[in-house]
GROMACS .gro file of C-alpha atoms in nm:
model
  270
    1MET     CA    1   1.966   0.309  -7.813
    2PRO     CA    2   2.292   0.128  -7.744
    3PHE     CA    3   2.243  -0.232  -7.635
    4PHE     CA    4   2.430  -0.201  -7.303
    5ILE     CA    5   2.212   0.094  -7.195
    6ALA     CA    6   1.886  -0.083  -7.278
    7TYR     CA    7   2.010  -0.401  -7.112
    8GLY     CA    8   2.114  -0.209  -6.802
    9GLU     CA    9   1.776  -0.036  -6.769
   10THR     CA   10   1.592  -0.364  -6.816
   11MET     CA   11   1.797  -0.547  -6.553
   12SER     CA   12   1.761  -0.252  -6.315
   13ALA     CA   13   1.384  -0.272  -6.346
   14ILE     CA   14   1.389  -0.648  -6.288
   15HIS     CA   15   1.613  -0.616  -5.982
   16THR     CA   16   1.396  -0.340  -5.840
   17GLN     CA   17   1.089  -0.559  -5.864
   18ASN     CA   18   1.260  -0.850  -5.690
   19LEU     CA   19   1.429  -0.652  -5.412
   20PRO     CA   20   1.269  -0.656  -5.065
   21ASN     CA   21   1.072  -0.351  -4.950
   22ARG     CA   22   1.272  -0.044  -4.866
   23PRO     CA   23   1.316   0.041  -4.498
   24SER     CA   24   1.034   0.297  -4.502
   25GLU     CA   25   0.801   0.049  -4.669
   26GLN     CA   26   0.902  -0.226  -4.427
   27THR     CA   27   0.830   0.003  -4.133
   28GLU     CA   28   0.488   0.096  -4.270
   29ASN     CA   29   0.405  -0.269  -4.337
   30ALA     CA   30   0.509  -0.357  -3.982
   31LYS     CA   31   0.287  -0.083  -3.844
   32GLN     CA   32  -0.007  -0.205  -4.050
   33CYS     CA   33   0.049  -0.562  -3.930
   34GLY     CA   34   0.073  -0.439  -3.572
   35ARG     CA   35  -0.251  -0.244  -3.604
   36ALA     CA   36  -0.424  -0.544  -3.759
   37HIS     CA   37  -0.298  -0.766  -3.474
   38ILE     CA   38  -0.422  -0.523  -3.210
   39THR     CA   39  -0.759  -0.489  -3.381
   40ARG     CA   40  -0.798  -0.869  -3.406
   41SER     CA   41  -0.698  -0.915  -3.043
   42GLN     CA   42  -0.937  -0.643  -2.925
   43THR     CA   43  -1.219  -0.787  -3.135
   44THR     CA   44  -1.164  -1.130  -2.979
   45MET     CA   45  -1.162  -0.979  -2.630
   46ASP     CA   46  -1.486  -0.794  -2.704
   47ALA     CA   47  -1.642  -1.116  -2.833
   48ILE     CA   48  -1.552  -1.303  -2.512
   49LYS     CA   49  -1.690  -1.019  -2.299
   50SER     CA   50  -2.007  -1.023  -2.510
   51TYR     CA   51  -2.034  -1.399  -2.451
   52ILE     CA   52  -2.011  -1.346  -2.074
   53ILE     CA   53  -2.282  -1.080  -2.082
   54SER     CA   54  -2.520  -1.255  -2.322
   55ASN     CA   55  -2.501  -1.577  -2.120
   56GLY     CA   56  -2.548  -1.403  -1.787
   57LEU     CA   57  -2.227  -1.543  -1.643
   58LYS     CA   58  -2.110  -1.428  -1.300
   59PRO     CA   59  -1.770  -1.426  -1.124
   60GLY     CA   60  -1.657  -1.785  -1.075
   61ASP     CA   61  -1.868  -1.930  -1.358
   62PRO     CA   62  -1.672  -2.146  -1.604
   63LEU     CA   63  -1.602  -2.034  -1.961
   64PRO     CA   64  -1.610  -2.271  -2.260
   65THR     CA   65  -1.286  -2.439  -2.363
   66GLU     CA   66  -1.051  -2.257  -2.599
   67ALA     CA   67  -1.162  -2.487  -2.882
   68LYS     CA   68  -1.530  -2.407  -2.827
   69LEU     CA   69  -1.456  -2.034  -2.805
   70CYS     CA   70  -1.268  -2.058  -3.135
   71GLY     CA   71  -1.574  -2.208  -3.301
   72HIS     CA   72  -1.811  -1.962  -3.136
   73ILE     CA   73  -1.610  -1.652  -3.224
   74GLY     CA   74  -1.459  -1.774  -3.550
   75VAL     CA   75  -1.093  -1.701  -3.480
   76SER     CA   76  -0.777  -1.904  -3.432
   77ARG     CA   77  -0.687  -2.070  -3.104
   78SER     CA   78  -0.384  -1.844  -3.064
   79SER     CA   79  -0.611  -1.538  -3.086
   80VAL     CA   80  -0.843  -1.680  -2.819
   81ARG     CA   81  -0.548  -1.769  -2.596
   82GLU     CA   82  -0.400  -1.420  -2.622
   83ALA     CA   83  -0.739  -1.256  -2.559
   84LEU     CA   84  -0.788  -1.469  -2.247
   85ARG     CA   85  -0.444  -1.367  -2.118
   86ARG     CA   86  -0.524  -1.000  -2.166
   87LEU     CA   87  -0.864  -1.038  -2.001
   88GLU     CA   88  -0.697  -1.215  -1.709
   89ALA     CA   89  -0.473  -0.910  -1.659
   90LEU     CA   90  -0.790  -0.701  -1.633
   91ASP     CA   91  -0.942  -0.942  -1.377
   92ILE     CA   92  -1.226  -1.020  -1.620
   93VAL     CA   93  -1.108  -1.378  -1.666
   94SER     CA   94  -0.942  -1.610  -1.416
   95ALA     CA   95  -0.732  -1.905  -1.537
   96ARG     CA   96  -0.690  -2.213  -1.317
   97GLN     CA   97  -0.421  -2.461  -1.401
   98GLY     CA   98  -0.579  -2.785  -1.520
   99SER     CA   99  -0.933  -2.655  -1.477
  100GLY     CA  100  -0.973  -2.402  -1.758
  101SER     CA  101  -1.087  -2.040  -1.758
  102PHE     CA  102  -1.352  -1.881  -1.542
  103VAL     CA  103  -1.517  -1.541  -1.512
  104GLY     CA  104  -1.295  -1.325  -1.291
  105ASN     CA  105  -1.387  -1.102  -0.998
  106MET     CA  106  -1.392  -0.796  -1.226
  107SER     CA  107  -1.249  -0.579  -0.949
  108LEU     CA  108  -1.122  -0.226  -1.002
  109ARG     CA  109  -0.768  -0.322  -0.906
  110PRO     CA  110  -0.639  -0.275  -1.265
  111LEU     CA  111  -0.778   0.080  -1.255
  112VAL     CA  112  -0.600   0.148  -0.928
  113ASP     CA  113  -0.270   0.010  -1.057
  114THR     CA  114  -0.297   0.213  -1.378
  115LEU     CA  115  -0.370   0.538  -1.197
  116ILE     CA  116  -0.087   0.483  -0.951
  117LEU     CA  117   0.154   0.416  -1.239
  118ARG     CA  118   0.025   0.721  -1.424
  119THR     CA  119   0.084   0.925  -1.111
  120SER     CA  120   0.443   0.802  -1.091
  121LEU     CA  121   0.500   0.947  -1.438
  122ASP     CA  122   0.354   1.287  -1.350
  123ALA     CA  123   0.610   1.566  -1.359
  124GLY     CA  124   0.456   1.714  -1.046
  125ARG     CA  125   0.503   1.394  -0.844
  126GLY     CA  126   0.136   1.307  -0.887
  127ILE     CA  127  -0.014   1.629  -0.751
  128GLY     CA  128  -0.244   1.662  -1.051
  129SER     CA  129  -0.368   1.304  -1.023
  130LEU     CA  130  -0.420   1.337  -0.649
  131ARG     CA  131  -0.617   1.657  -0.697
  132ASP     CA  132  -0.839   1.477  -0.951
  133VAL     CA  133  -0.892   1.177  -0.722
  134ILE     CA  134  -0.990   1.399  -0.428
  135ALA     CA  135  -1.235   1.589  -0.650
  136VAL     CA  136  -1.395   1.266  -0.773
  137ARG     CA  137  -1.422   1.125  -0.420
  138LYS     CA  138  -1.581   1.444  -0.292
  139ILE     CA  139  -1.834   1.462  -0.574
  140ILE     CA  140  -1.940   1.100  -0.521
  141ASP     CA  141  -1.958   1.134  -0.142
  142LEU     CA  142  -2.171   1.447  -0.168
  143GLY     CA  143  -2.398   1.282  -0.422
  144LEU     CA  144  -2.458   0.985  -0.192
  145GLY     CA  145  -2.581   1.204   0.094
  146ASP     CA  146  -2.953   1.156   0.042
  147GLU     CA  147  -2.937   0.778  -0.004
  148LEU     CA  148  -2.697   0.714   0.285
  149THR     CA  149  -2.883   0.930   0.535
  150SER     CA  150  -3.211   0.770   0.429
  151ARG     CA  151  -3.076   0.418   0.475
  152MET     CA  152  -2.892   0.485   0.803
  153LYS     CA  153  -3.156   0.704   0.970
  154GLY     CA  154  -3.240   0.571   1.315
  155THR     CA  155  -2.962   0.309   1.312
  156TYR     CA  156  -2.655   0.271   1.531
  157ASP     CA  157  -2.337   0.123   1.382
  158GLY     CA  158  -2.121   0.020   1.676
  159GLU     CA  159  -1.824  -0.069   1.456
  160MET     CA  160  -1.815   0.276   1.299
  161HIS     CA  161  -1.843   0.448   1.638
  162PHE     CA  162  -1.550   0.238   1.761
  163LEU     CA  163  -1.346   0.342   1.455
  164VAL     CA  164  -1.426   0.709   1.513
  165ALA     CA  165  -1.308   0.678   1.874
  166LYS     CA  166  -0.982   0.515   1.758
  167MET     CA  167  -0.927   0.796   1.507
  168ARG     CA  168  -0.974   1.056   1.778
  169GLU     CA  169  -0.731   0.877   2.010
  170LYS     CA  170  -0.464   0.850   1.742
  171ALA     CA  171  -0.515   1.210   1.632
  172GLU     CA  172  -0.451   1.323   1.991
  173ARG     CA  173  -0.116   1.142   1.970
  174ALA     CA  174  -0.052   1.277   1.618
  175GLU     CA  175  -0.056   0.922   1.483
  176SER     CA  176  -0.181   0.832   1.138
  177PHE     CA  177  -0.507   0.636   1.127
  178PHE     CA  178  -0.510   0.508   0.768
  179THR     CA  179  -0.636   0.164   0.871
  180GLU     CA  180  -0.929   0.302   1.070
  181ASP     CA  181  -1.006   0.553   0.794
  182LEU     CA  182  -1.036   0.279   0.529
  183ALA     CA  183  -1.241   0.057   0.759
  184PHE     CA  184  -1.475   0.351   0.833
  185HIS     CA  185  -1.544   0.423   0.467
  186LYS     CA  186  -1.592   0.055   0.385
  187ALA     CA  187  -1.844   0.025   0.668
  188LEU     CA  188  -2.017   0.342   0.549
  189TYR     CA  189  -2.042   0.220   0.188
  190ALA     CA  190  -2.168  -0.118   0.310
  191HIS     CA  191  -2.501   0.053   0.383
  192LEU     CA  192  -2.544   0.110   0.008
  193ASP     CA  193  -2.710  -0.151  -0.209
  194ASN     CA  194  -2.465  -0.080  -0.489
  195ASN     CA  195  -2.155  -0.295  -0.520
  196LEU     CA  196  -2.009  -0.088  -0.806
  197ILE     CA  197  -2.015   0.233  -0.602
  198ARG     CA  198  -1.857   0.052  -0.307
  199GLN     CA  199  -1.578  -0.079  -0.529
  200LEU     CA  200  -1.525   0.257  -0.699
  201LEU     CA  201  -1.509   0.453  -0.375
  202SER     CA  202  -1.277   0.197  -0.216
  203ALA     CA  203  -1.053   0.218  -0.524
  204MET     CA  204  -1.046   0.598  -0.506
  205TRP     CA  205  -0.962   0.580  -0.136
  206LEU     CA  206  -0.675   0.339  -0.201
  207ILE     CA  207  -0.533   0.558  -0.477
  208HIS     CA  208  -0.565   0.863  -0.255
  209ARG     CA  209  -0.387   0.701   0.038
  210THR     CA  210  -0.112   0.570  -0.191
  211LEU     CA  211  -0.046   0.916  -0.334
  212ILE     CA  212  -0.051   1.122  -0.014
  213PRO     CA  213   0.290   0.998   0.116
  214ARG     CA  214   0.448   1.085  -0.219
  215LEU     CA  215   0.389   1.453  -0.157
  216GLY     CA  216   0.667   1.450   0.096
  217GLN     CA  217   0.446   1.634   0.345
  218GLU     CA  218   0.309   1.483   0.663
  219GLU     CA  219  -0.033   1.563   0.799
  220THR     CA  220  -0.024   1.788   1.104
  221ALA     CA  221  -0.179   1.702   1.440
  222GLU     CA  222  -0.443   1.969   1.377
  223SER     CA  223  -0.537   1.827   1.037
  224MET     CA  224  -0.563   1.479   1.191
  225LYS     CA  225  -0.792   1.607   1.466
  226ALA     CA  226  -1.005   1.787   1.209
  227ALA     CA  227  -1.031   1.469   1.001
  228ALA     CA  228  -1.132   1.261   1.305
  229LYS     CA  229  -1.395   1.519   1.397
  230ALA     CA  230  -1.530   1.523   1.040
  231HIS     CA  231  -1.569   1.144   1.044
  232LYS     CA  232  -1.768   1.168   1.367
  233MET     CA  233  -1.991   1.435   1.213
  234ILE     CA  234  -2.045   1.222   0.901
  235LEU     CA  235  -2.156   0.926   1.113
  236GLN     CA  236  -2.384   1.134   1.337
  237ALA     CA  237  -2.549   1.305   1.040
  238ALA     CA  238  -2.606   0.971   0.866
  239GLU     CA  239  -2.762   0.809   1.172
  240GLU     CA  240  -2.977   1.117   1.230
  241GLY     CA  241  -3.092   1.107   0.871
  242ASN     CA  242  -2.981   1.465   0.807
  243PRO     CA  243  -2.853   1.501   0.446
  244GLU     CA  244  -2.769   1.873   0.482
  245GLU     CA  245  -2.552   1.811   0.787
  246TYR     CA  246  -2.401   1.508   0.614
  247ARG     CA  247  -2.291   1.718   0.315
  248ARG     CA  248  -2.153   1.983   0.548
  249ALA     CA  249  -1.948   1.715   0.727
  250ILE     CA  250  -1.822   1.581   0.394
  251THR     CA  251  -1.708   1.931   0.294
  252LEU     CA  252  -1.523   1.970   0.624
  253HIS     CA  253  -1.370   1.625   0.577
  254TYR     CA  254  -1.215   1.722   0.244
  255THR     CA  255  -1.102   2.074   0.342
  256PRO     CA  256  -0.769   1.963   0.503
  257LEU     CA  257  -0.696   1.737   0.204
  258GLU     CA  258  -0.764   2.013  -0.046
  259LYS     CA  259  -0.549   2.252   0.158
  260LEU     CA  260  -0.263   1.997   0.165
  261VAL     CA  261  -0.272   1.962  -0.213
  262THR     CA  262  -0.292   2.338  -0.269
  263THR     CA  263   0.002   2.401  -0.033
  264HIS     CA  264   0.215   2.138  -0.206
  265ARG     CA  265   0.130   2.274  -0.549
  266THR     CA  266   0.221   2.627  -0.441
  267HIS     CA  267   0.561   2.511  -0.309
  268ALA     CA  268   0.625   2.307  -0.624
  269GLU     CA  269   0.564   2.609  -0.848
  270LYS     CA  270   0.809   2.829  -0.659
   0.00000   0.00000   0.00000
C-alpha cells in the first residue's frame, strides 16, 4: 500500500477519535443528561415529601436546613435547593426569607391553575374541560348526599338561607350571583368532616366559574331562577335529612349547566 494512503487513513482514524461528538450524538447525550437531571430532581422531591410524611409534619412546621437535608437524602445542596423551589411552586413547601423552609399549605391551587391553563389551550375554547369539571362536580355532590343529609338533619343554617334569598333576588333582576353561589357551597361543605373534599369541591367550583365566561354565552334569567330554586331545594333537603330529595335537587341544579355546555358545543360544531 502506498505510504501516503496508509498515512492518510491512519490520520483520519486519529482525527475521528479526537473530534467532538457529531450533532446527532450531542443531541442524544443532551437528552440523556436532561432525563438524568429530571430523574434526580424528582427523586429529591420525593425524598423530601417522604420526610414530611414519615415525620408527621403539618402545614407551618419547619423543615431541616438545606445542609441537613443534603445529609439525610444523600444529594448535593444544589439538588435540594432546586427540589425545594419546585415543591414551593406546588404549595408543598413554603420558603421564608431569613427563616428557612416550612411545610406549605398544600392547597389545590396548583391544580386549579393547571386546569385553567390547559383549558386555555383547548381548541374548543375549553368546552371539553368544562364538561369534565361539571361531570366531576356532579358525581361528587351526588355521592355526598347521604353524609350531608345525615349531618344536617334537623339543623337550620341561617347563613345559607340568607344566601339563597340573595340568589333569588338577584335572579329576579337577571343578575349573576357568583359570590353567593361560592359562599353557599363553602357553607354546605363546611358540614363535612373532610377537609380534602372541601378543598377539592371548592377547586372544582372555581375552575367551573372561571371557564363559564369563556363560552361567550351569558346565563338567561330563567336559568338563573332555576339555579336559585335548586339551591333552595338542596338546602331544604339537607336540613330535612332527605337524601333522595337532595339528589333530585342536585340533578336539577346541574341541568341548566349541562344544557349550556351542550348548546355551546352544538354551535361550535356547526
